[in-house]
Amino acid sequence: MKLASLKGPTRDGTLILVNRDLTRAVKADGIAPTMQYALEHWDEVHGKLLDAYESLECGNERHEFSFADALAAGKVAAPLPRAYQWLDGSAYLMHVERVRAARKDKVPESFYKDPLMYQGGADDMMGAKDPIRAASEDWGIDLEGEVGAIVGDVRMGATPAEASASIRLLTLINDVSYRALIPGELAKGFGFVHGKGANALSPVAVTPDELGSSWDAGKVHLRLVSHVNGKWFGNPNAGDDATFSLFDLISHAAKTRELKAGTLIGTGTVSNKDAATGYVCIMEARVVEQVEQGAPKTPFLKFGDTVRLEMLDHHGATIFGAIDQKVEKYSPPLGGARGGS
């Protein structure tokens, strides 16, 4: 199945089902009003959602509408507009190795056995077409392309095998980062807050079976394609060079606590050892340039710049839809914070 959320009437949006080629959709609020509700009642609603999805695929849904038009009009929210918890791992240690090499540091051996992970803000997930809003270009605005898993309830101490059964949906993530703010925060020894902006999710989230054989052992064996200002930036394969699978990361996150339905787990920035695959993160490109050329060349994002992240199947068809964002200067909205009541 492919699931998405329309914006409104509340902050949690309205759950919809989207056909396989992302052209048509139908509201699923008669089965589950929101994505969060569906996740919390998965065993109860899964079969009903699947029946409605198959009916949509066959063209039998009377109340279908154009998903493509809704997406173009900015009416599509993140599939999970706000999550109870967002935990970001670092499965691709090539990314960590390159960043540390720039400051003449090495990755500790323990990182290859015990995943890095931090807990980020999850109260405001951006839709795939929503702008990246920052108060200043001096923050060092960056994209980070990732794969994410949205889980059901996970018991404390779950093994990777047990964690595998908890994955309800997969999605793409742009983990927006503010590079100039991160060093000062890390120096405090207490993790990210200001250095991480709101995340954007792909237009749809999909059940793992939609990926067929490309979903194997907790990894998505497909390329994550990135463009910056319309120019190709990278296409690393998310199935290659991952030290940890999503099963491993979920198990790690559940070591000392239960995870509740709707928790989002990220793989961290997708990165391959082969530099020819390019990047889905500007910082990684800059540190490679610093090592190889003596100075970074690729600038961080400026107001007006655009970024695009997308994953295609082996036939060239989009799976999750594209995260397609423009960077804008933040202006406080009239009447208070952005979002519904």
mmCIF file of C-alpha atoms in Angstrom:
data_model
loop_
_atom_site.group_PDB
_atom_site.id
_atom_site.type_symbol
_atom_site.label_atom_id
_atom_site.label_comp_id
_atom_site.label_asym_id
_atom_site.label_seq_id
_atom_site.Cartn_x
_atom_site.Cartn_y
_atom_site.Cartn_z
ATOM 1 C CA MET A 1 0.000 0.000 0.000
ATOM 2 C CA LYS A 2 0.916 3.618 -0.435
ATOM 3 C CA LEU A 3 -0.402 6.018 2.188
ATOM 4 C CA ALA A 4 -0.280 9.783 2.493
ATOM 5 C CA SER A 5 -1.936 12.621 4.391
ATOM 6 C CA LEU A 6 -3.768 15.678 3.154
ATOM 7 C CA LYS A 7 -3.334 18.905 5.090
ATOM 8 C CA GLY A 8 -6.164 19.687 7.532
ATOM 9 C CA PRO A 9 -8.584 19.840 9.118
ATOM 10 C CA THR A 10 -6.278 19.298 12.145
ATOM 11 C CA ARG A 11 -2.506 19.205 12.554
ATOM 12 C CA ASP A 12 -2.561 15.435 11.986
ATOM 13 C CA GLY A 13 -4.107 15.757 8.540
ATOM 14 C CA THR A 14 -6.455 13.344 6.768
ATOM 15 C CA LEU A 15 -5.310 9.863 5.784
ATOM 16 C CA ILE A 16 -5.494 8.965 2.092
ATOM 17 C CA LEU A 17 -4.593 5.981 -0.055
ATOM 18 C CA VAL A 18 -2.545 6.636 -3.191
ATOM 19 C CA ASN A 19 -2.306 4.371 -6.213
ATOM 20 C CA ARG A 20 0.975 2.804 -7.234
ATOM 21 C CA ASP A 21 1.967 5.412 -9.837
ATOM 22 C CA LEU A 22 1.050 8.298 -7.502
ATOM 23 C CA THR A 23 -1.565 9.810 -9.815
ATOM 24 C CA ARG A 24 -4.825 9.022 -8.024
ATOM 25 C CA ALA A 25 -5.948 8.948 -4.402
ATOM 26 C CA VAL A 26 -8.971 8.431 -2.205
ATOM 27 C CA LYS A 27 -9.655 9.516 1.354
ATOM 28 C CA ALA A 28 -9.378 6.725 3.905
ATOM 29 C CA ASP A 29 -10.897 8.649 6.812
ATOM 30 C CA GLY A 30 -13.865 6.279 6.881
ATOM 31 C CA ILE A 31 -11.420 3.559 7.922
ATOM 32 C CA ALA A 32 -8.815 5.567 9.823
ATOM 33 C CA PRO A 33 -9.045 9.358 10.150
ATOM 34 C CA THR A 34 -5.283 9.916 10.435
ATOM 35 C CA MET A 35 -2.028 8.090 9.886
ATOM 36 C CA GLN A 36 -1.411 7.978 13.619
ATOM 37 C CA TYR A 37 -4.795 6.353 14.192
ATOM 38 C CA ALA A 38 -4.035 3.753 11.527
ATOM 39 C CA LEU A 39 -0.681 2.955 13.145
ATOM 40 C CA GLU A 40 -2.230 2.569 16.584
ATOM 41 C CA HIS A 41 -5.025 0.309 15.233
ATOM 42 C CA TRP A 42 -2.998 -1.443 12.510
ATOM 43 C CA ASP A 43 -4.288 -4.972 13.077
ATOM 44 C CA GLU A 44 -7.859 -3.691 12.965
ATOM 45 C CA VAL A 45 -7.609 -1.417 9.918
ATOM 46 C CA HIS A 46 -4.876 -2.969 7.781
ATOM 47 C CA GLY A 47 -7.163 -5.344 5.907
ATOM 48 C CA LYS A 48 -9.744 -2.631 5.251
ATOM 49 C CA LEU A 49 -7.088 -0.244 3.989
ATOM 50 C CA LEU A 50 -5.677 -2.946 1.742
ATOM 51 C CA ASP A 51 -9.108 -3.654 0.252
ATOM 52 C CA ALA A 52 -9.611 0.052 -0.466
ATOM 53 C CA TYR A 53 -6.107 0.302 -1.949
ATOM 54 C CA GLU A 54 -6.733 -2.599 -4.300
ATOM 55 C CA SER A 55 -10.057 -1.054 -5.301
ATOM 56 C CA LEU A 56 -8.267 2.222 -6.067
ATOM 57 C CA GLU A 57 -5.657 0.380 -8.142
ATOM 58 C CA CYS A 58 -8.449 -1.223 -10.151
ATOM 59 C CA GLY A 59 -10.194 2.114 -10.705
ATOM 60 C CA ASN A 60 -13.251 1.164 -8.683
ATOM 61 C CA GLU A 61 -13.193 3.992 -6.114
ATOM 62 C CA ARG A 62 -16.001 6.447 -6.846
ATOM 63 C CA HIS A 63 -14.572 9.321 -4.817
ATOM 64 C CA GLU A 64 -11.012 9.263 -6.081
ATOM 65 C CA PHE A 65 -9.202 12.506 -6.910
ATOM 66 C CA SER A 66 -5.942 13.547 -8.528
ATOM 67 C CA PHE A 67 -3.067 13.053 -6.132
ATOM 68 C CA ALA A 68 -0.716 14.716 -8.604
ATOM 69 C CA ASP A 69 -2.841 17.871 -8.576
ATOM 70 C CA ALA A 70 -3.100 17.884 -4.777
ATOM 71 C CA LEU A 71 0.663 17.507 -4.457
ATOM 72 C CA ALA A 72 1.375 20.271 -6.979
ATOM 73 C CA ALA A 73 -1.028 22.563 -5.117
ATOM 74 C CA GLY A 74 0.796 22.049 -1.810
ATOM 75 C CA LYS A 75 -2.142 20.265 -0.201
ATOM 76 C CA VAL A 76 -0.194 17.137 0.744
ATOM 77 C CA ALA A 77 1.294 16.988 4.240
ATOM 78 C CA ALA A 78 4.012 14.659 5.422
ATOM 79 C CA PRO A 79 2.562 11.124 5.606
ATOM 80 C CA LEU A 80 3.021 11.423 9.370
ATOM 81 C CA PRO A 81 2.592 15.176 9.989
ATOM 82 C CA ARG A 82 3.863 14.890 13.545
ATOM 83 C CA ALA A 83 5.405 11.898 15.228
ATOM 84 C CA TYR A 84 5.572 11.013 18.886
ATOM 85 C CA GLN A 85 9.243 10.242 18.467
ATOM 86 C CA TRP A 86 11.983 10.729 15.852
ATOM 87 C CA LEU A 87 15.211 8.780 16.306
ATOM 88 C CA ASP A 88 18.002 9.165 13.775
ATOM 89 C CA GLY A 89 20.734 6.570 13.498
ATOM 90 C CA SER A 90 23.933 6.471 11.498
ATOM 91 C CA ALA A 91 23.937 3.302 9.447
ATOM 92 C CA TYR A 92 26.369 4.595 6.827
ATOM 93 C CA LEU A 93 29.671 5.031 8.614
ATOM 94 C CA MET A 94 31.327 6.172 5.393
ATOM 95 C CA HIS A 95 29.509 9.459 6.017
ATOM 96 C CA VAL A 96 30.875 9.639 9.576
ATOM 97 C CA GLU A 97 34.384 8.657 8.453
ATOM 98 C CA ARG A 98 34.507 11.423 5.856
ATOM 99 C CA VAL A 99 33.238 14.096 8.211
ATOM 100 C CA ARG A 100 35.755 13.099 10.886
ATOM 101 C CA ALA A 101 38.615 12.870 8.399
ATOM 102 C CA ALA A 102 38.138 16.552 7.635
ATOM 103 C CA ARG A 103 39.075 17.360 11.210
ATOM 104 C CA LYS A 104 41.843 14.717 11.291
ATOM 105 C CA ASP A 105 39.827 12.439 13.550
ATOM 106 C CA LYS A 106 39.013 8.734 13.312
ATOM 107 C CA VAL A 107 35.827 6.804 13.955
ATOM 108 C CA PRO A 108 36.083 4.839 17.227
ATOM 109 C CA GLU A 109 35.936 1.061 16.762
ATOM 110 C CA SER A 110 32.841 0.923 18.997
ATOM 111 C CA PHE A 111 30.826 2.814 16.362
ATOM 112 C CA TYR A 112 31.001 -0.257 14.108
ATOM 113 C CA LYS A 113 29.267 -2.383 16.740
ATOM 114 C CA ASP A 114 27.086 0.084 18.637
ATOM 115 C CA PRO A 115 25.047 2.478 16.430
ATOM 116 C CA LEU A 116 25.153 6.223 16.790
ATOM 117 C CA MET A 117 21.675 7.633 17.412
ATOM 118 C CA TYR A 118 20.096 10.876 18.567
ATOM 119 C CA GLN A 119 16.545 11.939 19.359
ATOM 120 C CA GLY A 120 15.314 14.897 17.317
ATOM 121 C CA GLY A 121 12.255 17.094 17.056
ATOM 122 C CA ALA A 122 9.194 15.334 15.674
ATOM 123 C CA ASP A 123 6.350 17.759 16.349
ATOM 124 C CA ASP A 124 6.419 19.361 12.886
ATOM 125 C CA MET A 125 7.242 17.198 9.889
ATOM 126 C CA MET A 126 7.307 19.124 6.617
ATOM 127 C CA GLY A 127 5.424 17.985 3.560
ATOM 128 C CA ALA A 128 7.457 17.129 0.478
ATOM 129 C CA LYS A 129 6.660 20.449 -1.198
ATOM 130 C CA ASP A 130 6.893 22.644 1.898
ATOM 131 C CA PRO A 131 9.748 25.175 1.915
ATOM 132 C CA ILE A 132 12.830 24.840 4.073
ATOM 133 C CA ARG A 133 12.538 27.952 6.218
ATOM 134 C CA ALA A 134 15.534 29.422 8.026
ATOM 135 C CA ALA A 135 16.105 32.772 9.686
ATOM 136 C CA SER A 136 19.626 33.132 8.303
ATOM 137 C CA GLU A 137 21.789 31.736 5.509
ATOM 138 C CA ASP A 138 24.673 31.924 7.983
ATOM 139 C CA TRP A 139 23.290 28.835 9.700
ATOM 140 C CA GLY A 140 24.879 26.663 6.976
ATOM 141 C CA ILE A 141 21.701 25.160 5.534
ATOM 142 C CA ASP A 142 22.143 21.565 4.382
ATOM 143 C CA LEU A 143 20.112 18.592 3.194
ATOM 144 C CA GLU A 144 20.572 15.016 4.370
ATOM 145 C CA GLY A 145 18.841 12.251 2.417
ATOM 146 C CA GLU A 146 17.763 9.228 4.419
ATOM 147 C CA VAL A 147 15.420 6.252 4.464
ATOM 148 C CA GLY A 148 13.051 6.040 7.422
ATOM 149 C CA ALA A 149 10.892 3.344 9.002
ATOM 150 C CA ILE A 150 7.624 4.058 10.782
ATOM 151 C CA VAL A 151 6.951 1.355 13.353
ATOM 152 C CA GLY A 152 4.132 -0.081 15.401
ATOM 153 C CA ASP A 153 4.596 -0.864 19.075
ATOM 154 C CA VAL A 154 8.009 -2.341 19.887
ATOM 155 C CA ARG A 155 8.807 -4.046 23.182
ATOM 156 C CA MET A 156 11.770 -3.039 25.288
ATOM 157 C CA GLY A 157 14.765 -5.176 24.445
ATOM 158 C CA ALA A 158 13.409 -6.300 21.077
ATOM 159 C CA THR A 159 15.909 -8.218 18.959
ATOM 160 C CA PRO A 160 16.554 -7.172 15.352
ATOM 161 C CA ALA A 161 14.408 -10.117 14.224
ATOM 162 C CA GLU A 162 11.550 -8.939 16.426
ATOM 163 C CA ALA A 163 12.080 -5.369 15.266
ATOM 164 C CA SER A 164 11.656 -6.481 11.650
ATOM 165 C CA ALA A 165 8.016 -7.349 12.306
ATOM 166 C CA SER A 166 7.325 -3.889 13.736
ATOM 167 C CA ILE A 167 7.933 -1.932 10.525
ATOM 168 C CA ARG A 168 4.640 -0.694 9.141
ATOM 169 C CA LEU A 169 5.823 1.811 6.544
ATOM 170 C CA LEU A 170 8.947 3.137 4.844
ATOM 171 C CA THR A 171 9.521 6.717 3.732
ATOM 172 C CA LEU A 172 12.236 9.088 2.564
ATOM 173 C CA ILE A 173 13.503 11.880 4.809
ATOM 174 C CA ASN A 174 15.281 15.164 4.282
ATOM 175 C CA ASP A 175 16.930 15.647 7.658
ATOM 176 C CA VAL A 176 17.583 19.386 7.363
ATOM 177 C CA SER A 177 20.760 20.409 9.171
ATOM 178 C CA TYR A 178 22.321 23.761 10.084
ATOM 179 C CA ARG A 179 26.027 23.074 9.870
ATOM 180 C CA ALA A 180 27.271 26.334 11.374
ATOM 181 C CA LEU A 181 25.232 25.718 14.530
ATOM 182 C CA ILE A 182 26.216 22.099 15.108
ATOM 183 C CA PRO A 183 29.839 22.453 16.334
ATOM 184 C CA GLY A 184 28.897 24.737 19.221
ATOM 185 C CA GLU A 185 26.161 22.367 20.314
ATOM 186 C CA LEU A 186 28.340 19.275 20.124
ATOM 187 C CA ALA A 187 30.996 21.077 22.159
ATOM 188 C CA LYS A 188 28.498 21.194 25.016
ATOM 189 C CA GLY A 189 28.412 17.400 24.988
ATOM 190 C CA PHE A 190 24.635 17.171 25.007
ATOM 191 C CA GLY A 191 23.474 16.642 21.414
ATOM 192 C CA PHE A 192 21.550 18.492 18.714
ATOM 193 C CA VAL A 193 18.765 21.026 19.157
ATOM 194 C CA HIS A 194 19.402 24.169 17.098
ATOM 195 C CA GLY A 195 21.545 22.323 14.551
ATOM 196 C CA LYS A 196 18.600 20.323 13.248
ATOM 197 C CA GLY A 197 15.591 21.900 11.564
ATOM 198 C CA ALA A 198 12.212 20.375 10.821
ATOM 199 C CA ASN A 199 12.418 17.230 8.694
ATOM 200 C CA ALA A 200 10.612 16.731 5.407
ATOM 201 C CA LEU A 201 9.096 13.381 4.460
ATOM 202 C CA SER A 202 8.359 12.062 0.983
ATOM 203 C CA PRO A 203 4.803 12.509 -0.348
ATOM 204 C CA VAL A 204 3.864 8.911 0.446
ATOM 205 C CA ALA A 205 4.921 6.205 2.860
ATOM 206 C CA VAL A 206 4.777 2.632 1.592
ATOM 207 C CA THR A 207 4.408 -0.802 3.104
ATOM 208 C CA PRO A 208 7.629 -2.802 2.647
ATOM 209 C CA ASP A 209 5.996 -5.219 0.202
ATOM 210 C CA GLU A 210 5.713 -2.366 -2.326
ATOM 211 C CA LEU A 211 9.497 -2.578 -2.744
ATOM 212 C CA GLY A 212 9.508 -6.247 -3.694
ATOM 213 C CA SER A 213 12.989 -7.778 -3.745
ATOM 214 C CA SER A 214 14.548 -4.333 -3.262
ATOM 215 C CA TRP A 215 13.588 -4.613 0.419
ATOM 216 C CA ASP A 216 15.908 -7.180 1.918
ATOM 217 C CA ALA A 217 17.335 -7.721 5.408
ATOM 218 C CA GLY A 218 16.176 -4.335 6.653
ATOM 219 C CA LYS A 219 17.777 -2.363 3.822
ATOM 220 C CA VAL A 220 16.357 -0.717 0.703
ATOM 221 C CA HIS A 221 18.547 -1.774 -2.211
ATOM 222 C CA LEU A 222 17.826 1.184 -4.470
ATOM 223 C CA ARG A 223 19.519 4.477 -5.265
ATOM 224 C CA LEU A 224 18.534 7.695 -3.519
ATOM 225 C CA VAL A 225 18.847 10.400 -6.172
ATOM 226 C CA SER A 226 19.565 13.976 -5.148
ATOM 227 C CA HIS A 227 19.538 17.236 -7.109
ATOM 228 C CA VAL A 228 20.545 20.702 -5.909
ATOM 229 C CA ASN A 229 19.283 23.628 -7.989
ATOM 230 C CA GLY A 230 18.265 21.189 -10.710
ATOM 231 C CA LYS A 231 21.730 19.650 -11.037
ATOM 232 C CA TRP A 232 22.551 16.043 -10.214
ATOM 233 C CA PHE A 233 24.272 15.816 -6.855
ATOM 234 C CA GLY A 234 24.341 12.099 -6.132
ATOM 235 C CA ASN A 235 22.683 8.685 -6.308
ATOM 236 C CA PRO A 236 24.173 6.460 -3.588
ATOM 237 C CA ASN A 237 22.582 3.045 -3.195
ATOM 238 C CA ALA A 238 20.813 2.757 0.166
ATOM 239 C CA GLY A 239 21.488 -0.979 0.218
ATOM 240 C CA ASP A 240 25.260 -0.635 -0.071
ATOM 241 C CA ASP A 241 27.821 0.114 2.645
ATOM 242 C CA ALA A 242 25.294 0.193 5.482
ATOM 243 C CA THR A 243 26.895 -1.088 8.675
ATOM 244 C CA PHE A 244 23.496 -1.364 10.332
ATOM 245 C CA SER A 245 20.066 -2.244 8.980
ATOM 246 C CA LEU A 246 16.817 -0.639 10.032
ATOM 247 C CA PHE A 247 16.191 -3.806 12.064
ATOM 248 C CA ASP A 248 19.409 -3.130 13.987
ATOM 249 C CA LEU A 249 18.564 0.530 14.537
ATOM 250 C CA ILE A 250 15.056 -0.200 15.824
ATOM 251 C CA SER A 251 16.447 -2.831 18.197
ATOM 252 C CA HIS A 252 19.066 -0.351 19.399
ATOM 253 C CA ALA A 253 16.413 2.321 20.007
ATOM 254 C CA ALA A 254 14.320 -0.119 22.068
ATOM 255 C CA LYS A 255 17.141 -1.262 24.341
ATOM 256 C CA THR A 256 15.882 0.518 27.465
ATOM 257 C CA ARG A 257 12.301 1.499 26.587
ATOM 258 C CA GLU A 258 9.268 0.560 24.570
ATOM 259 C CA LEU A 259 8.690 2.325 21.269
ATOM 260 C CA LYS A 260 5.125 3.348 20.616
ATOM 261 C CA ALA A 261 3.296 3.153 17.309
ATOM 262 C CA GLY A 262 4.216 6.120 15.138
ATOM 263 C CA THR A 263 7.888 6.261 16.108
ATOM 264 C CA LEU A 264 10.054 7.220 13.120
ATOM 265 C CA ILE A 265 13.561 5.733 12.823
ATOM 266 C CA GLY A 266 16.050 7.111 10.291
ATOM 267 C CA THR A 267 19.053 5.433 8.712
ATOM 268 C CA GLY A 268 21.186 8.550 8.767
ATOM 269 C CA THR A 269 22.677 10.050 5.625
ATOM 270 C CA VAL A 270 22.946 7.508 2.814
ATOM 271 C CA SER A 271 26.578 7.305 1.741
ATOM 272 C CA ASN A 272 28.624 4.938 -0.417
ATOM 273 C CA LYS A 273 32.360 4.285 -0.394
ATOM 274 C CA ASP A 274 32.456 4.875 -4.144
ATOM 275 C CA ALA A 275 32.732 8.666 -4.452
ATOM 276 C CA ALA A 276 31.426 8.424 -8.026
ATOM 277 C CA THR A 277 27.929 7.920 -6.600
ATOM 278 C CA GLY A 278 27.977 11.508 -5.346
ATOM 279 C CA TYR A 279 26.214 12.737 -2.243
ATOM 280 C CA VAL A 280 22.872 13.434 -0.603
ATOM 281 C CA CYS A 281 24.475 15.857 1.863
ATOM 282 C CA ILE A 282 26.453 19.014 1.106
ATOM 283 C CA MET A 283 28.652 18.679 4.186
ATOM 284 C CA GLU A 284 29.940 15.329 2.984
ATOM 285 C CA ALA A 285 30.826 16.784 -0.411
ATOM 286 C CA ARG A 286 32.625 19.667 1.303
ATOM 287 C CA VAL A 287 34.762 17.466 3.545
ATOM 288 C CA VAL A 288 35.821 15.311 0.591
ATOM 289 C CA GLU A 289 36.772 18.505 -1.263
ATOM 290 C CA GLN A 290 38.690 19.706 1.769
ATOM 291 C CA VAL A 291 40.683 16.466 1.977
ATOM 292 C CA GLU A 292 41.285 16.083 -1.760
ATOM 293 C CA GLN A 293 41.529 19.719 -2.881
ATOM 294 C CA GLY A 294 42.632 21.535 0.260
ATOM 295 C CA ALA A 295 39.410 23.536 0.650
ATOM 296 C CA PRO A 296 35.645 22.980 0.372
ATOM 297 C CA LYS A 297 34.086 24.175 -2.879
ATOM 298 C CA THR A 298 30.380 23.331 -2.699
ATOM 299 C CA PRO A 299 28.398 26.080 -0.933
ATOM 300 C CA PHE A 300 25.685 25.435 1.589
ATOM 301 C CA LEU A 301 22.129 26.287 0.564
ATOM 302 C CA LYS A 302 21.024 29.877 0.103
ATOM 303 C CA PHE A 303 17.563 31.432 -0.032
ATOM 304 C CA GLY A 304 16.005 30.546 -3.366
ATOM 305 C CA ASP A 305 17.966 27.313 -3.780
ATOM 306 C CA THR A 306 16.104 24.062 -4.420
ATOM 307 C CA VAL A 307 16.709 20.460 -3.380
ATOM 308 C CA ARG A 308 15.147 17.245 -4.621
ATOM 309 C CA LEU A 309 15.345 13.715 -3.210
ATOM 310 C CA GLU A 310 13.740 10.732 -4.907
ATOM 311 C CA MET A 311 14.026 6.958 -5.135
ATOM 312 C CA LEU A 312 13.184 5.104 -8.345
ATOM 313 C CA ASP A 313 12.456 1.428 -8.848
ATOM 314 C CA HIS A 314 14.284 -0.743 -11.368
ATOM 315 C CA HIS A 315 11.873 0.407 -14.093
ATOM 316 C CA GLY A 316 12.554 4.090 -13.397
ATOM 317 C CA ALA A 317 9.232 4.747 -11.666
ATOM 318 C CA THR A 318 9.109 6.854 -8.511
ATOM 319 C CA ILE A 319 8.277 4.904 -5.358
ATOM 320 C CA PHE A 320 7.746 7.472 -2.633
ATOM 321 C CA GLY A 321 7.375 10.572 -4.804
ATOM 322 C CA ALA A 322 9.950 13.337 -4.633
ATOM 323 C CA ILE A 323 10.884 15.593 -1.753
ATOM 324 C CA ASP A 324 11.098 18.840 -3.725
ATOM 325 C CA GLN A 325 11.825 21.902 -1.605
ATOM 326 C CA LYS A 326 12.868 25.518 -1.939
ATOM 327 C CA VAL A 327 14.854 27.362 0.725
ATOM 328 C CA GLU A 328 13.096 30.455 2.057
ATOM 329 C CA LYS A 329 13.798 33.097 4.677
ATOM 330 C CA TYR A 330 11.571 32.531 7.682
ATOM 331 C CA SER A 331 8.853 35.077 8.351
ATOM 332 C CA PRO A 332 6.594 34.566 11.389
ATOM 333 C CA PRO A 333 3.055 33.822 10.140
ATOM 334 C CA LEU A 334 0.262 36.203 10.968
ATOM 335 C CA GLY A 335 -1.758 35.019 13.914
ATOM 336 C CA GLY A 336 0.854 32.731 15.450
ATOM 337 C CA ALA A 337 2.700 29.514 14.641
ATOM 338 C CA ARG A 338 2.173 27.543 11.449
ATOM 339 C CA GLY A 339 -0.273 24.669 11.599
ATOM 340 C CA GLY A 340 -3.919 23.821 12.260
ATOM 341 C CA SER A 341 -5.767 23.779 15.525
#
